[in-house]
Coordinates of C-alpha atoms in Angstrom, one line a residue:
M195 CA -99.2 -162.8 87.3
K196 CA -96.1 -161.1 88.8
A197 CA -95.9 -157.3 88.8
V198 CA -94.2 -154.4 90.5
T199 CA -96.6 -152.5 92.7
I200 CA -96.5 -149.3 94.7
P201 CA -98.3 -150.2 97.9
A202 CA -97.5 -146.8 99.6
F203 CA -95.9 -143.6 98.4
G204 CA -92.3 -143.1 99.3
D205 CA -88.7 -143.8 98.3
A206 CA -87.6 -146.6 95.9
G207 CA -87.7 -149.0 98.8
V208 CA -91.5 -149.1 98.8
L209 CA -91.6 -151.0 95.4
R210 CA -92.7 -154.6 95.7
V211 CA -92.7 -157.5 93.3
G212 CA -95.8 -159.7 93.9
A213 CA -98.8 -161.4 92.5
V214 CA -101.7 -159.4 91.0
P215 CA -104.7 -160.4 88.9
I216 CA -104.2 -160.7 85.1
P217 CA -105.9 -157.9 83.3
A218 CA -108.2 -158.6 80.3
P219 CA -108.7 -156.2 77.3
G220 CA -111.9 -154.3 77.0
P221 CA -113.4 -153.0 73.7
G222 CA -110.7 -151.4 71.6
Q223 CA -108.0 -152.6 73.8
V224 CA -105.1 -155.1 73.6
A225 CA -103.5 -157.3 76.2
I226 CA -99.7 -157.8 75.8
D227 CA -97.4 -160.4 77.2
V228 CA -94.6 -158.1 78.3
A229 CA -91.0 -158.9 77.4
Y230 CA -89.5 -155.5 78.5
A231 CA -90.8 -152.4 80.2
G232 CA -89.2 -149.0 80.0
A233 CA -88.1 -147.3 83.2
N234 CA -88.9 -143.5 83.3
F235 CA -89.0 -140.5 85.6
A236 CA -92.8 -140.5 85.3
E237 CA -92.9 -143.7 87.3
V238 CA -90.7 -142.1 90.0
L239 CA -93.3 -139.4 90.2
Y240 CA -96.1 -142.0 90.6
R241 CA -94.1 -143.6 93.4
R242 CA -93.4 -140.4 95.2
G243 CA -97.1 -139.5 95.1
V244 CA -96.6 -136.4 93.0
V245 CA -99.2 -137.9 90.6
D246 CA -102.3 -138.9 92.5
V247 CA -102.9 -142.6 91.7
P248 CA -105.0 -145.2 93.5
L249 CA -102.9 -147.6 95.7
P250 CA -101.7 -150.3 95.3
F251 CA -100.6 -149.2 91.8
V252 CA -98.8 -150.9 89.0
P253 CA -96.5 -148.4 87.3
G254 CA -95.0 -148.7 83.8
I255 CA -95.8 -146.3 80.9
E256 CA -94.3 -148.3 78.0
V257 CA -93.7 -151.9 77.0
A258 CA -92.6 -154.3 74.2
G259 CA -93.8 -157.8 73.9
Y260 CA -96.4 -160.0 72.1
V261 CA -100.1 -159.6 71.8
R262 CA -101.9 -161.9 74.2
A263 CA -105.5 -161.1 73.4
V264 CA -107.6 -158.3 71.8
G265 CA -110.8 -156.8 72.8
E266 CA -114.0 -156.2 70.7
G267 CA -113.5 -154.1 67.7
V268 CA -109.7 -154.6 67.3
E269 CA -109.0 -155.9 63.8
D270 CA -105.4 -155.3 62.9
L271 CA -103.7 -157.0 65.8
W272 CA -103.7 -160.6 66.8
P273 CA -102.3 -163.0 69.4
G274 CA -98.6 -163.6 69.0
R275 CA -97.9 -160.4 67.0
P276 CA -94.8 -158.5 68.3
V277 CA -95.5 -155.0 69.3
A278 CA -94.3 -151.9 71.2
A279 CA -96.9 -150.0 73.1
L280 CA -97.6 -146.9 75.2
T281 CA -99.3 -148.0 78.5
I282 CA -99.1 -144.4 79.8
V283 CA -102.9 -143.7 80.1
D284 CA -103.7 -146.3 82.7
S285 CA -100.1 -147.5 83.4
G286 CA -99.4 -151.1 84.3
G287 CA -96.3 -151.9 82.2
Y288 CA -94.2 -153.2 85.1
A289 CA -96.0 -156.6 84.9
E290 CA -96.1 -159.8 82.9
V291 CA -99.3 -158.7 81.2
A292 CA -100.3 -155.1 80.4
V293 CA -103.4 -153.7 78.7
T294 CA -103.7 -150.5 76.6
S295 CA -105.6 -149.0 73.7
A296 CA -105.0 -150.6 70.3
D297 CA -104.4 -147.0 69.0
L298 CA -101.3 -146.8 71.2
V299 CA -99.6 -150.0 69.7
A300 CA -96.9 -150.2 67.0
P301 CA -96.4 -153.6 65.3
L302 CA -92.8 -154.8 65.1
D303 CA -93.1 -157.7 62.7
G304 CA -90.9 -157.2 59.6
L305 CA -88.7 -154.6 61.4
D306 CA -85.1 -155.1 62.4
I307 CA -85.5 -154.1 66.1
G308 CA -85.0 -156.0 69.3
M309 CA -87.5 -156.1 72.1
G310 CA -85.3 -154.3 74.6
T311 CA -84.8 -151.4 72.1
A312 CA -88.5 -151.4 71.2
A313 CA -89.4 -151.0 74.9
A314 CA -87.3 -147.9 75.1
L315 CA -89.1 -146.1 72.3
P316 CA -92.8 -145.5 73.1
S317 CA -92.4 -142.8 75.7
N318 CA -89.2 -140.8 74.9
S319 CA -89.0 -141.2 71.1
T320 CA -92.7 -140.6 70.6
T321 CA -92.5 -137.5 72.9
A322 CA -89.5 -136.2 70.8
F323 CA -91.5 -136.2 67.6
L324 CA -94.7 -134.8 69.1
V325 CA -92.9 -132.0 71.0
L326 CA -90.9 -130.8 68.0
D327 CA -93.5 -131.4 65.3
R328 CA -96.9 -131.0 66.9
V329 CA -96.1 -128.5 69.7
A330 CA -93.1 -126.5 68.6
R331 CA -94.0 -126.8 64.9
I332 CA -90.4 -126.9 63.9
A333 CA -89.5 -125.5 60.5
P334 CA -86.5 -126.5 58.3
G335 CA -83.3 -124.8 59.4
E336 CA -84.5 -123.7 62.8
S337 CA -82.2 -123.9 65.8
V338 CA -83.0 -126.1 68.8
L339 CA -81.8 -126.2 72.4
V340 CA -82.5 -129.3 74.5
H341 CA -81.8 -129.6 78.2
A342 CA -80.8 -133.0 79.8
A343 CA -79.4 -134.0 76.4
A344 CA -77.9 -137.3 77.7
G345 CA -81.0 -138.5 79.3
G346 CA -83.8 -140.7 77.9
V347 CA -85.9 -138.1 76.2
G348 CA -83.0 -135.7 75.6
S349 CA -81.1 -138.4 73.7
Q350 CA -84.1 -138.7 71.3
L351 CA -84.9 -135.0 70.9
G352 CA -81.6 -134.1 69.3
Q353 CA -81.9 -136.9 66.8
A354 CA -85.6 -136.2 66.0
A355 CA -84.7 -132.5 65.5
R356 CA -82.2 -133.6 62.8
L357 CA -84.7 -135.9 61.1
L358 CA -87.2 -133.0 61.1
G359 CA -84.8 -130.6 59.4
A360 CA -83.4 -128.6 62.2
G361 CA -80.3 -126.4 61.6
R362 CA -78.2 -125.9 64.7
V363 CA -79.0 -128.4 67.5
V364 CA -77.4 -127.8 71.0
G365 CA -77.8 -129.9 74.1
T366 CA -77.1 -129.1 77.8
V367 CA -76.0 -131.5 80.5
G368 CA -75.6 -131.1 84.2
S369 CA -72.1 -132.5 84.5
A370 CA -69.0 -132.7 82.3
A371 CA -69.1 -136.5 82.5
K372 CA -72.2 -136.6 80.3
I373 CA -70.9 -134.4 77.5
D374 CA -69.3 -137.1 75.3
T375 CA -72.4 -139.3 75.7
A376 CA -74.8 -136.5 74.6
K377 CA -72.6 -135.7 71.6
G378 CA -73.5 -139.1 70.2
F379 CA -77.2 -138.2 70.0
G380 CA -77.3 -135.8 67.1
Y381 CA -76.1 -132.6 68.8
D382 CA -73.8 -130.1 67.1
E383 CA -72.6 -128.9 70.5
V384 CA -73.1 -130.0 74.1
I385 CA -72.5 -127.5 76.9
L386 CA -72.8 -127.4 80.7
R387 CA -76.2 -126.0 81.8
D388 CA -74.6 -123.4 84.0
R389 CA -72.9 -121.9 80.9
L390 CA -76.1 -121.4 79.0
A391 CA -75.8 -117.7 78.9
D392 CA -73.1 -118.0 76.3
A393 CA -75.0 -120.3 73.9
G394 CA -76.7 -117.7 71.8
Q395 CA -80.4 -117.6 70.8
F396 CA -82.7 -120.4 69.6
D397 CA -86.0 -120.8 67.8
I398 CA -87.0 -123.7 70.0
V399 CA -86.0 -124.6 73.5
V400 CA -87.2 -127.8 75.2
D401 CA -87.0 -127.8 79.0
M402 CA -87.7 -130.8 81.2
V403 CA -85.4 -129.6 84.0
G404 CA -87.1 -126.6 85.5
G405 CA -85.7 -124.3 88.2
P406 CA -83.0 -121.8 87.0
A407 CA -82.9 -123.6 83.6
R408 CA -86.5 -122.5 82.9
R409 CA -85.8 -118.8 83.3
A410 CA -82.5 -119.1 81.4
S411 CA -84.4 -121.0 78.6
L412 CA -86.8 -118.1 78.1
D413 CA -83.9 -115.7 77.9
R414 CA -82.3 -117.8 75.1
L415 CA -85.4 -117.6 72.9
A416 CA -85.1 -115.6 69.7
S417 CA -88.0 -113.4 68.5
M418 CA -90.9 -115.7 67.6
G419 CA -89.1 -118.5 69.6
R420 CA -91.0 -121.3 71.4
L421 CA -90.2 -122.7 74.8
V422 CA -91.8 -126.2 75.4
I423 CA -92.0 -127.2 79.0
M424 CA -92.3 -130.9 79.6
G425 CA -91.0 -131.7 83.1
N426 CA -89.5 -130.5 86.3
A427 CA -86.7 -133.0 87.0
S428 CA -84.9 -130.6 89.2
G429 CA -87.8 -130.6 91.7
A430 CA -87.5 -126.9 92.0
K431 CA -90.5 -124.6 92.7
D432 CA -92.6 -123.5 89.8
V433 CA -91.1 -120.7 87.7
G434 CA -93.6 -118.1 86.6
V435 CA -93.5 -116.6 83.1
P436 CA -94.9 -113.0 82.9
A437 CA -97.5 -112.7 80.2
N438 CA -96.5 -109.2 79.4
E439 CA -92.9 -110.3 78.7
L440 CA -94.2 -112.8 76.1
W441 CA -96.3 -110.0 74.6
F442 CA -93.4 -107.5 74.3
S443 CA -90.8 -110.0 73.1
N444 CA -92.8 -112.1 70.6
K445 CA -92.2 -115.4 72.4
T446 CA -94.3 -118.4 73.1
V447 CA -94.4 -120.9 76.0
S448 CA -96.2 -124.2 75.7
G449 CA -96.5 -127.3 77.8
F450 CA -96.5 -131.0 76.8
N451 CA -97.6 -134.0 78.9
L452 CA -97.6 -137.3 77.1
A453 CA -100.1 -139.0 79.4
A454 CA -102.7 -136.3 78.9
F455 CA -102.0 -136.1 75.1
A456 CA -102.3 -139.9 74.7
A457 CA -105.6 -139.9 76.6
A458 CA -107.0 -137.1 74.5
H459 CA -105.5 -137.9 71.1
P460 CA -104.6 -141.7 71.1
D461 CA -104.7 -141.9 67.3
E462 CA -102.1 -139.1 66.9
A463 CA -99.9 -140.4 69.7
G464 CA -100.0 -143.9 68.0
R465 CA -99.0 -142.4 64.7
A466 CA -96.0 -140.7 66.4
L467 CA -95.1 -144.0 68.1
R468 CA -95.1 -145.9 64.8
R469 CA -93.0 -143.2 63.2
A470 CA -90.5 -143.5 66.0
V471 CA -90.4 -147.3 65.8
E472 CA -89.8 -147.2 62.0
A473 CA -87.0 -144.6 62.4
A474 CA -85.3 -146.7 64.9
A475 CA -85.6 -149.9 62.8
K476 CA -84.0 -148.0 59.8
G477 CA -81.1 -146.9 62.0
E478 CA -82.2 -143.2 61.8
L479 CA -82.8 -143.1 65.6
R480 CA -80.3 -144.5 68.0
V481 CA -81.3 -145.6 71.5
Q482 CA -78.7 -146.5 74.1
V483 CA -80.3 -149.2 76.2
E484 CA -79.3 -150.9 79.4
A485 CA -81.5 -153.8 80.7
L486 CA -82.0 -154.7 84.3
P487 CA -84.0 -157.6 85.7
L488 CA -87.5 -156.5 86.9
E489 CA -86.5 -157.4 90.5
R490 CA -83.9 -154.6 90.4
V491 CA -86.6 -152.0 89.7
A492 CA -85.7 -150.1 92.9
E493 CA -82.1 -149.7 91.6
A494 CA -83.4 -148.3 88.3
H495 CA -85.5 -145.8 90.2
R496 CA -82.6 -144.7 92.4
R497 CA -80.4 -144.2 89.4
I498 CA -83.0 -142.2 87.5
E499 CA -83.6 -140.0 90.6
A500 CA -79.9 -139.4 91.0
G501 CA -79.5 -138.4 87.4
A502 CA -77.0 -141.2 87.1
T503 CA -78.3 -142.6 83.8
T504 CA -77.5 -142.0 80.2
G505 CA -79.8 -143.2 77.4
K506 CA -82.5 -145.5 78.6
L507 CA -83.0 -148.2 81.3
V508 CA -85.4 -151.0 80.5
L509 CA -86.7 -153.8 82.8
D510 CA -86.5 -157.4 81.7
V511 CA -89.9 -158.8 82.6
A512 CA -89.7 -162.0 80.5
A513 CA -86.8 -163.2 82.6
L514 CA -89.0 -163.5 85.7

């Protein structure tokens, strides 16, 4: 089969489309004929070598397509069934066939949702529900601040906050050009990140940017507020959080990593995925999707690295 591989760590130019063996599902697993694969910052980190993976490596943490085969013990999925799936635990989504745990699969039959949109949901939309509900433990009426509000996961967090009963929902963006786009994703207000000091206080702040935004996020927390850290897109050095400050101010800092969570709690990650898919199919969750041919994967990575995307990029694998 054809797949994108990372033969060596480096810039987007190292990515190659070539032939690799077709994977087969093991016990409890499903093989999927991939129609579309989501493109994410996580795969950029794999390519750069930030995440230690064996080379050559096939990236790709989410897909949509049709069940090709099932492993021993899988009873509720069958060949030909349309599905969306998280492939984040072992990766491999940038390929014509991907394998993942059956727990991390959401059936699509009977739902009004296209394959391109379905491929954009497993990572970002699942993360949005897990971060707000499972980690931040959002309560009705609470205020939420989300950084990178026009990006893939930021575009879902604002909407998920609304669905989970949030009160005031504010997003930040790095440039004025992204303000109008972010406003379409459930935010009451969208502000430039460098003006965060004037935004007031929040019960929940979600930070995937890092650097100065992390310290500013902690300052924006109200008493009993929760900061959830789920990325470092700025590439800045780690920002320390003094434990005594948390003690004196009644604040909480938590981390969330979807790959680690899905590996440890695949059943819970799968439930969140299916919740996200159903919300999107009902029109409660909007995803702005742009599809590129798989051969343009390097372009997708460059745009993600440059912060030049809004919504979600997906790769058209079936068009190979």
